[in-house]
Every structure is written in structure tokens, then in C-alpha cells.
PDB file of C-alpha atoms and ligand atoms in Angstrom:
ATOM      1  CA  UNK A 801     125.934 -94.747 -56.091  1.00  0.00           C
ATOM      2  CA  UNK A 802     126.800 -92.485 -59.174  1.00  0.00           C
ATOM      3  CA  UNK A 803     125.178 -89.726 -60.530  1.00  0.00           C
ATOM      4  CA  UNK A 804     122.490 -91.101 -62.781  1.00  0.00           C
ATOM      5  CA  UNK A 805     120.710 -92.308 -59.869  1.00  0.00           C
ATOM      6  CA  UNK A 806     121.959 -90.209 -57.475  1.00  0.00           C
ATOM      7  CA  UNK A 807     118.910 -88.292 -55.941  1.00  0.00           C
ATOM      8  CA  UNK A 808     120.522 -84.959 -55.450  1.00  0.00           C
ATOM      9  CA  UNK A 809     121.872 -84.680 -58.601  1.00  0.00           C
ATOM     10  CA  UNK A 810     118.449 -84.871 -59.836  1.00  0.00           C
ATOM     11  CA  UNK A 811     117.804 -82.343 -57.246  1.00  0.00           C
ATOM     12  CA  UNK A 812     120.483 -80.231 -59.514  1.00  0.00           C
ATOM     13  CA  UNK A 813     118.881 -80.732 -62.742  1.00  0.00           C
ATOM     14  CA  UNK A 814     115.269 -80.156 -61.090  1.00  0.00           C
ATOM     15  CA  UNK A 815     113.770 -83.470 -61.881  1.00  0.00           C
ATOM     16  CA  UNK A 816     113.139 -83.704 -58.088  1.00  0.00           C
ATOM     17  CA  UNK A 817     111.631 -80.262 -56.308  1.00  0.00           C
ATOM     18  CA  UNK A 818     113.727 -78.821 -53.744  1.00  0.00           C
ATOM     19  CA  UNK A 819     113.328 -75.496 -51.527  1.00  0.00           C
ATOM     20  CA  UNK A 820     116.086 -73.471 -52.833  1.00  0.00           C
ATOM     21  CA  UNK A 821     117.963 -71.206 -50.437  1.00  0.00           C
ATOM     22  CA  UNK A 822     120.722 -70.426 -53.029  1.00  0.00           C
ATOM     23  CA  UNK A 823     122.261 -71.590 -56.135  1.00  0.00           C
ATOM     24  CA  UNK A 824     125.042 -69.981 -58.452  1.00  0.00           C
ATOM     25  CA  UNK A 825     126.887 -71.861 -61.121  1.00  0.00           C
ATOM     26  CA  UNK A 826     128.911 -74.610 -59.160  1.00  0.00           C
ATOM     27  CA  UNK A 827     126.514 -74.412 -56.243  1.00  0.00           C
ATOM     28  CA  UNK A 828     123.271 -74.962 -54.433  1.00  0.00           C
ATOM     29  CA  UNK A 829     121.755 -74.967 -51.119  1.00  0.00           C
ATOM     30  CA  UNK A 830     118.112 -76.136 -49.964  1.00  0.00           C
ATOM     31  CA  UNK A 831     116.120 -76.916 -47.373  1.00  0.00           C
ATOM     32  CA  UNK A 832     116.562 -80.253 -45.870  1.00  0.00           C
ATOM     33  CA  UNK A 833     113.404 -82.305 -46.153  1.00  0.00           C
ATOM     34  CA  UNK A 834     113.363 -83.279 -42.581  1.00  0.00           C
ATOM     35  CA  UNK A 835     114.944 -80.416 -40.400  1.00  0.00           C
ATOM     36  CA  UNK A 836     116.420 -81.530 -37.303  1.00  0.00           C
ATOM     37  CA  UNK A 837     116.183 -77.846 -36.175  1.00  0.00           C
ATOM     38  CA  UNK A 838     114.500 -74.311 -37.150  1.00  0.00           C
ATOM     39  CA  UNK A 839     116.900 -73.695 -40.023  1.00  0.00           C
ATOM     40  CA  UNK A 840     117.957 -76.988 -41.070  1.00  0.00           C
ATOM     41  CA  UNK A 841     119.782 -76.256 -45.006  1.00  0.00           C
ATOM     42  CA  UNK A 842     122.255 -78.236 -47.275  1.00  0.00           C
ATOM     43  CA  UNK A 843     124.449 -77.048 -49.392  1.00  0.00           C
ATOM     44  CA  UNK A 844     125.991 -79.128 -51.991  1.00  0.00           C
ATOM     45  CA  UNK A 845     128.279 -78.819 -54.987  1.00  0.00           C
ATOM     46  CA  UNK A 846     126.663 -79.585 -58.129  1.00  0.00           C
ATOM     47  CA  UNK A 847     129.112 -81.481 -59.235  1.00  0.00           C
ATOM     48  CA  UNK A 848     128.653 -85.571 -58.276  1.00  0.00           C
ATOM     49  CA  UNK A 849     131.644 -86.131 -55.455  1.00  0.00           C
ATOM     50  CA  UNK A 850     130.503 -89.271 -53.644  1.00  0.00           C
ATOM     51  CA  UNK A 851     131.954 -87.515 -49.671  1.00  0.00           C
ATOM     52  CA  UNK A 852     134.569 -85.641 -48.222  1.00  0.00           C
ATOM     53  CA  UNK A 853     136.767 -88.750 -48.072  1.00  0.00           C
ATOM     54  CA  UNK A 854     136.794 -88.360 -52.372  1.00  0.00           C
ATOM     55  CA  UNK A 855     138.174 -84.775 -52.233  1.00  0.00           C
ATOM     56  CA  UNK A 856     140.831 -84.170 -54.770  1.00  0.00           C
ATOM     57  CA  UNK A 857     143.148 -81.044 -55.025  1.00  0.00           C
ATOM     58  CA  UNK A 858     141.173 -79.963 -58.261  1.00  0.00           C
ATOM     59  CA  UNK A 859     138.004 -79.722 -56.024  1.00  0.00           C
ATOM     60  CA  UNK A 860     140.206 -76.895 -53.439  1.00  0.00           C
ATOM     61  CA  UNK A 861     138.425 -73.840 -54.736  1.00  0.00           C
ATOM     62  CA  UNK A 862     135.231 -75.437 -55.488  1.00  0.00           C
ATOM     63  CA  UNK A 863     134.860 -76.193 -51.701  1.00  0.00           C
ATOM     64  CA  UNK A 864     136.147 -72.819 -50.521  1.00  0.00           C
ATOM     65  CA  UNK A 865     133.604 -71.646 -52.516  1.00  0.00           C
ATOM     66  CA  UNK A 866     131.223 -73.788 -50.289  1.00  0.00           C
ATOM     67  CA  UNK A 867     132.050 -72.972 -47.342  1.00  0.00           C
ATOM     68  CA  UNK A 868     132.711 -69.536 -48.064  1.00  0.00           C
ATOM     69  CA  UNK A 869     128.621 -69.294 -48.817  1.00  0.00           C
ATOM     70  CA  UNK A 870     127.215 -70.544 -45.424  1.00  0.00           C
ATOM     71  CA  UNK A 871     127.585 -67.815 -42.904  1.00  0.00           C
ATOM     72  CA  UNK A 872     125.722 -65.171 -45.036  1.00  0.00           C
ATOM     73  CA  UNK A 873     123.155 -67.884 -45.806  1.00  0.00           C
ATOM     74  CA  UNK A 874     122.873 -68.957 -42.167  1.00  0.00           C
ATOM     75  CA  UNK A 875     122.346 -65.718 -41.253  1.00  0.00           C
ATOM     76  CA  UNK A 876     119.425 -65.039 -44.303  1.00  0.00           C
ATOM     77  CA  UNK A 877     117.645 -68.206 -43.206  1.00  0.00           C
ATOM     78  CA  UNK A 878     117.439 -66.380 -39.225  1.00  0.00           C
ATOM     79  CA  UNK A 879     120.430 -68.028 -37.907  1.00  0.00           C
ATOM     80  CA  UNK A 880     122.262 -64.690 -36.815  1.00  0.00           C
ATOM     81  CA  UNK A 881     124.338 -65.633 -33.965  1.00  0.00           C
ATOM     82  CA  UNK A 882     125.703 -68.722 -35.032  1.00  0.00           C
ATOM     83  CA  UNK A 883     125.442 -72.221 -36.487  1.00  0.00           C
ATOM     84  CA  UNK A 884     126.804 -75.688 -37.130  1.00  0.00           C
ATOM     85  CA  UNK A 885     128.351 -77.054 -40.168  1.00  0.00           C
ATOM     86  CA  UNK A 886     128.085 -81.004 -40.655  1.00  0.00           C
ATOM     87  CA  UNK A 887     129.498 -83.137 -43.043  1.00  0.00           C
ATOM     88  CA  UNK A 888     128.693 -86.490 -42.785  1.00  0.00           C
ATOM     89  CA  UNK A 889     131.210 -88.864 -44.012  1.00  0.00           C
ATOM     90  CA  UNK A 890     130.943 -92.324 -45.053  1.00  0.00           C
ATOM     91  CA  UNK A 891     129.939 -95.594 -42.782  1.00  0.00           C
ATOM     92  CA  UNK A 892     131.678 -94.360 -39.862  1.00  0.00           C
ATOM     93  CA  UNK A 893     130.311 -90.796 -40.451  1.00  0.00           C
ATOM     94  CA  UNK A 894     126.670 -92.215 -41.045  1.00  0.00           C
ATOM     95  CA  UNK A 895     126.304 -90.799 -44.436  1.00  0.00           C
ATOM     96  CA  UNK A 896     123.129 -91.562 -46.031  1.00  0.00           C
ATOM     97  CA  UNK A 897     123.257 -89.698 -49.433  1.00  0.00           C
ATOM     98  CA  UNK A 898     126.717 -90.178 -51.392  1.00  0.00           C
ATOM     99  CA  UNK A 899     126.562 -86.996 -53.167  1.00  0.00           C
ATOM    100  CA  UNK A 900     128.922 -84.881 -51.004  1.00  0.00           C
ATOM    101  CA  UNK A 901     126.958 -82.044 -48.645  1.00  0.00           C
ATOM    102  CA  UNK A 902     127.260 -80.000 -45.907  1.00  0.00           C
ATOM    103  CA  UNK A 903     124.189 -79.563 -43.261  1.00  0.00           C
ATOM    104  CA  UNK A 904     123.898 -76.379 -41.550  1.00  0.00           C
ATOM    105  CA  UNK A 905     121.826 -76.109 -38.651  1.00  0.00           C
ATOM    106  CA  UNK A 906     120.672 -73.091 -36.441  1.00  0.00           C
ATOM    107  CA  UNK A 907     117.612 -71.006 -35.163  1.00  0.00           C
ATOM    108  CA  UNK A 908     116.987 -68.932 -32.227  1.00  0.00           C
ATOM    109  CA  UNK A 909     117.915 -71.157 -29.575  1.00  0.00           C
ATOM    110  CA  UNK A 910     121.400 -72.818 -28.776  1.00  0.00           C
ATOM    111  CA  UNK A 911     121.794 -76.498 -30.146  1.00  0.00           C
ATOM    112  CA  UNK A 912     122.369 -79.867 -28.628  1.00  0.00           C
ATOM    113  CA  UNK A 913     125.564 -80.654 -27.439  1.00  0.00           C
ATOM    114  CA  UNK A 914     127.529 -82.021 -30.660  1.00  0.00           C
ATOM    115  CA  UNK A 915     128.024 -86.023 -29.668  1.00  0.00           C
ATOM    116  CA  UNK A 916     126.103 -87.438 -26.333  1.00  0.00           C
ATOM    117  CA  UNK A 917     128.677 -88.491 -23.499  1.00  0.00           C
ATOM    118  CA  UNK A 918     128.038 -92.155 -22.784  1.00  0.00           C
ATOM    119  CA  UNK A 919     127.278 -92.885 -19.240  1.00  0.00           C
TER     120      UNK A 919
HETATM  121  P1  AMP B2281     123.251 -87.638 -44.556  1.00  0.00           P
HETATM  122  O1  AMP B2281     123.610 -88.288 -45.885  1.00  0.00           O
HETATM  123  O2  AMP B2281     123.003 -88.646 -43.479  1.00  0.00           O
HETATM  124  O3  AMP B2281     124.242 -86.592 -44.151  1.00  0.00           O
HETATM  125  O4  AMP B2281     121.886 -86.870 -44.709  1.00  0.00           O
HETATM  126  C1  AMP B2281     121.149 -86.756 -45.880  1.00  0.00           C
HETATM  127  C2  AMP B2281     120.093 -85.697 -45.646  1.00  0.00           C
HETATM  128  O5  AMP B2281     119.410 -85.475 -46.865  1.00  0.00           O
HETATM  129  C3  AMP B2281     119.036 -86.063 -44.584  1.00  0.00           C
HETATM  130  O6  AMP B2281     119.053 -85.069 -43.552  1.00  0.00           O
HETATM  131  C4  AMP B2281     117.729 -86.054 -45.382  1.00  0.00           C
HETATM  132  O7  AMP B2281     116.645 -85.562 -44.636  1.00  0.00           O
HETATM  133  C5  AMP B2281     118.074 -85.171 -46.560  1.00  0.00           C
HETATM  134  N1  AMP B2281     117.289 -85.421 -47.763  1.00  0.00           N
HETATM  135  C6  AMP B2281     117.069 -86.626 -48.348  1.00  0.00           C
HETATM  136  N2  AMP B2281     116.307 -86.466 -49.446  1.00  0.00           N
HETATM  137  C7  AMP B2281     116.060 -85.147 -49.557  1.00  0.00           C
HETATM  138  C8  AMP B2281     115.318 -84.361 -50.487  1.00  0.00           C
HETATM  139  N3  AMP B2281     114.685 -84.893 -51.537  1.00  0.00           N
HETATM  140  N4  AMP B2281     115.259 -83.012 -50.277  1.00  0.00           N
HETATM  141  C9  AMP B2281     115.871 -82.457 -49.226  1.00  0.00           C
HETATM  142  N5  AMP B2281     116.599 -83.149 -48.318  1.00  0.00           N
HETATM  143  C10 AMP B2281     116.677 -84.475 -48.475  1.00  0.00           C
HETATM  144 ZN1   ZN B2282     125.126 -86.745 -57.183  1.00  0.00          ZN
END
């Protein structure tokens, strides 16, 4: 998918509504549509980069940038005492939306284990 008809890049440009929990220049967070727990947040660059498997060296400090940002976000959403940062990657990874993005997920109580055990 590229960026014409990639649907958060039209988040960026606000021709689709988003809850915003932070944006800045090169960057914007908002609320998931369907959380998977209490604080359930993306934050994306606003730049189109398909995934984490497209990262260039040009993109370092962009990224730092990004994940610099999510602890003092976490902990604005209610998230004090922790959270977890997920990037899903590709087929393997089960991404769904090719515009890079990190989930962050948190709340009051501790969260699932990270990948079920099979029997
Ligand atoms: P994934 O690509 O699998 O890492 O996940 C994409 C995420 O984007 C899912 O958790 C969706 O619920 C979320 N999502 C899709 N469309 C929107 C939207 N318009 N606003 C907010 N979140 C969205
Ligand atoms: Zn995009």
C-alpha cells in the first residue's frame, strides 16, 4: 500500500478523525480504534514507512524520537507503572496497516503474558 491510500496517512492530514493523544511535527499518537486494553494508543511517524523491516539509517533519529515519546505518554494516558510497546511487522509479524506504528498498551492491571505457550 502507499500513502495515497494509506489510511493513517489520512489519519495525518485529518481526512479521517482520530483521538489524538499527541502530535508534534514528525509525530503523532492516538487512540487505537479497538483497544485491546484500558490504554490501548499508537504512535506513528508521519512520514509513510511501510514497517520496521523498511527502516533506513536516515529514519535513526526520527524513531528515537518515537520511542523517546511513549513513557511520558503512557504514563498521561494512566499507565504509571508500566507498559508494552508492539510493533507489528509484516506477514510473519501479523501487520495489518503498512504505515509503520508502534502500539502501546497498559492500564491498572498487569497484562497477558506476551505469546501463549502451546500445550
Ligand atoms: P496492526 O497493523 O495489526 O499492528 O494493527 C493496526 C491497528 O490499527 C489495529 O489495532 C486497529 O484497531 C487500528 N486501527 C485501524 N484503523 C484505525 C483507525 N481509523 N483509528 C485508530 N486505530 C485504527
Ligand atoms: Zn501511510
Amino acid at each position: 500500500m502507499n500513502a495515497e491510500n494509506c489510511i493513517f496517512c489520512r489519519i495525518v492530514t485529518g481526512e479521517i478523525p482520530s483521538r489524538k493523544v499527541h502530535e508534534d511535527d514528525d509525530l503523532l499518537a492516538f487512540h487505537d480504534i479497538n483497544p485491546l486494553a484500558p490504554v490501548h494508543f499508537l504512535v506513528i511517524p508521519k512520514l509513510h514507512i511501510p514497517s520496521m523491516a523498511g527502516l533506513e539509517p536516515r529514519h535513526e533519529q526520527l524513531m528515537g524520537r518515537l520511542m523517546g515519546i511513549v513513557g511520558s505518554l503512557a504514563a498521561r494516558e494512566g499507565s504509571v507503572d508500566g507498559f508494552r510497546v508492539i510493533c507489528n511487522t509484516g506477514r510473519i509479524g501479523r501487520q495489518d496497516v503498512h504505515h509503520l506504528h508502534v502500539h502501546v498498551l497498559g492500564g491498572q492491571s498487569p497484562l497477558p503474558g506476551m505469546i501463549a505457550r502451546p500445550e
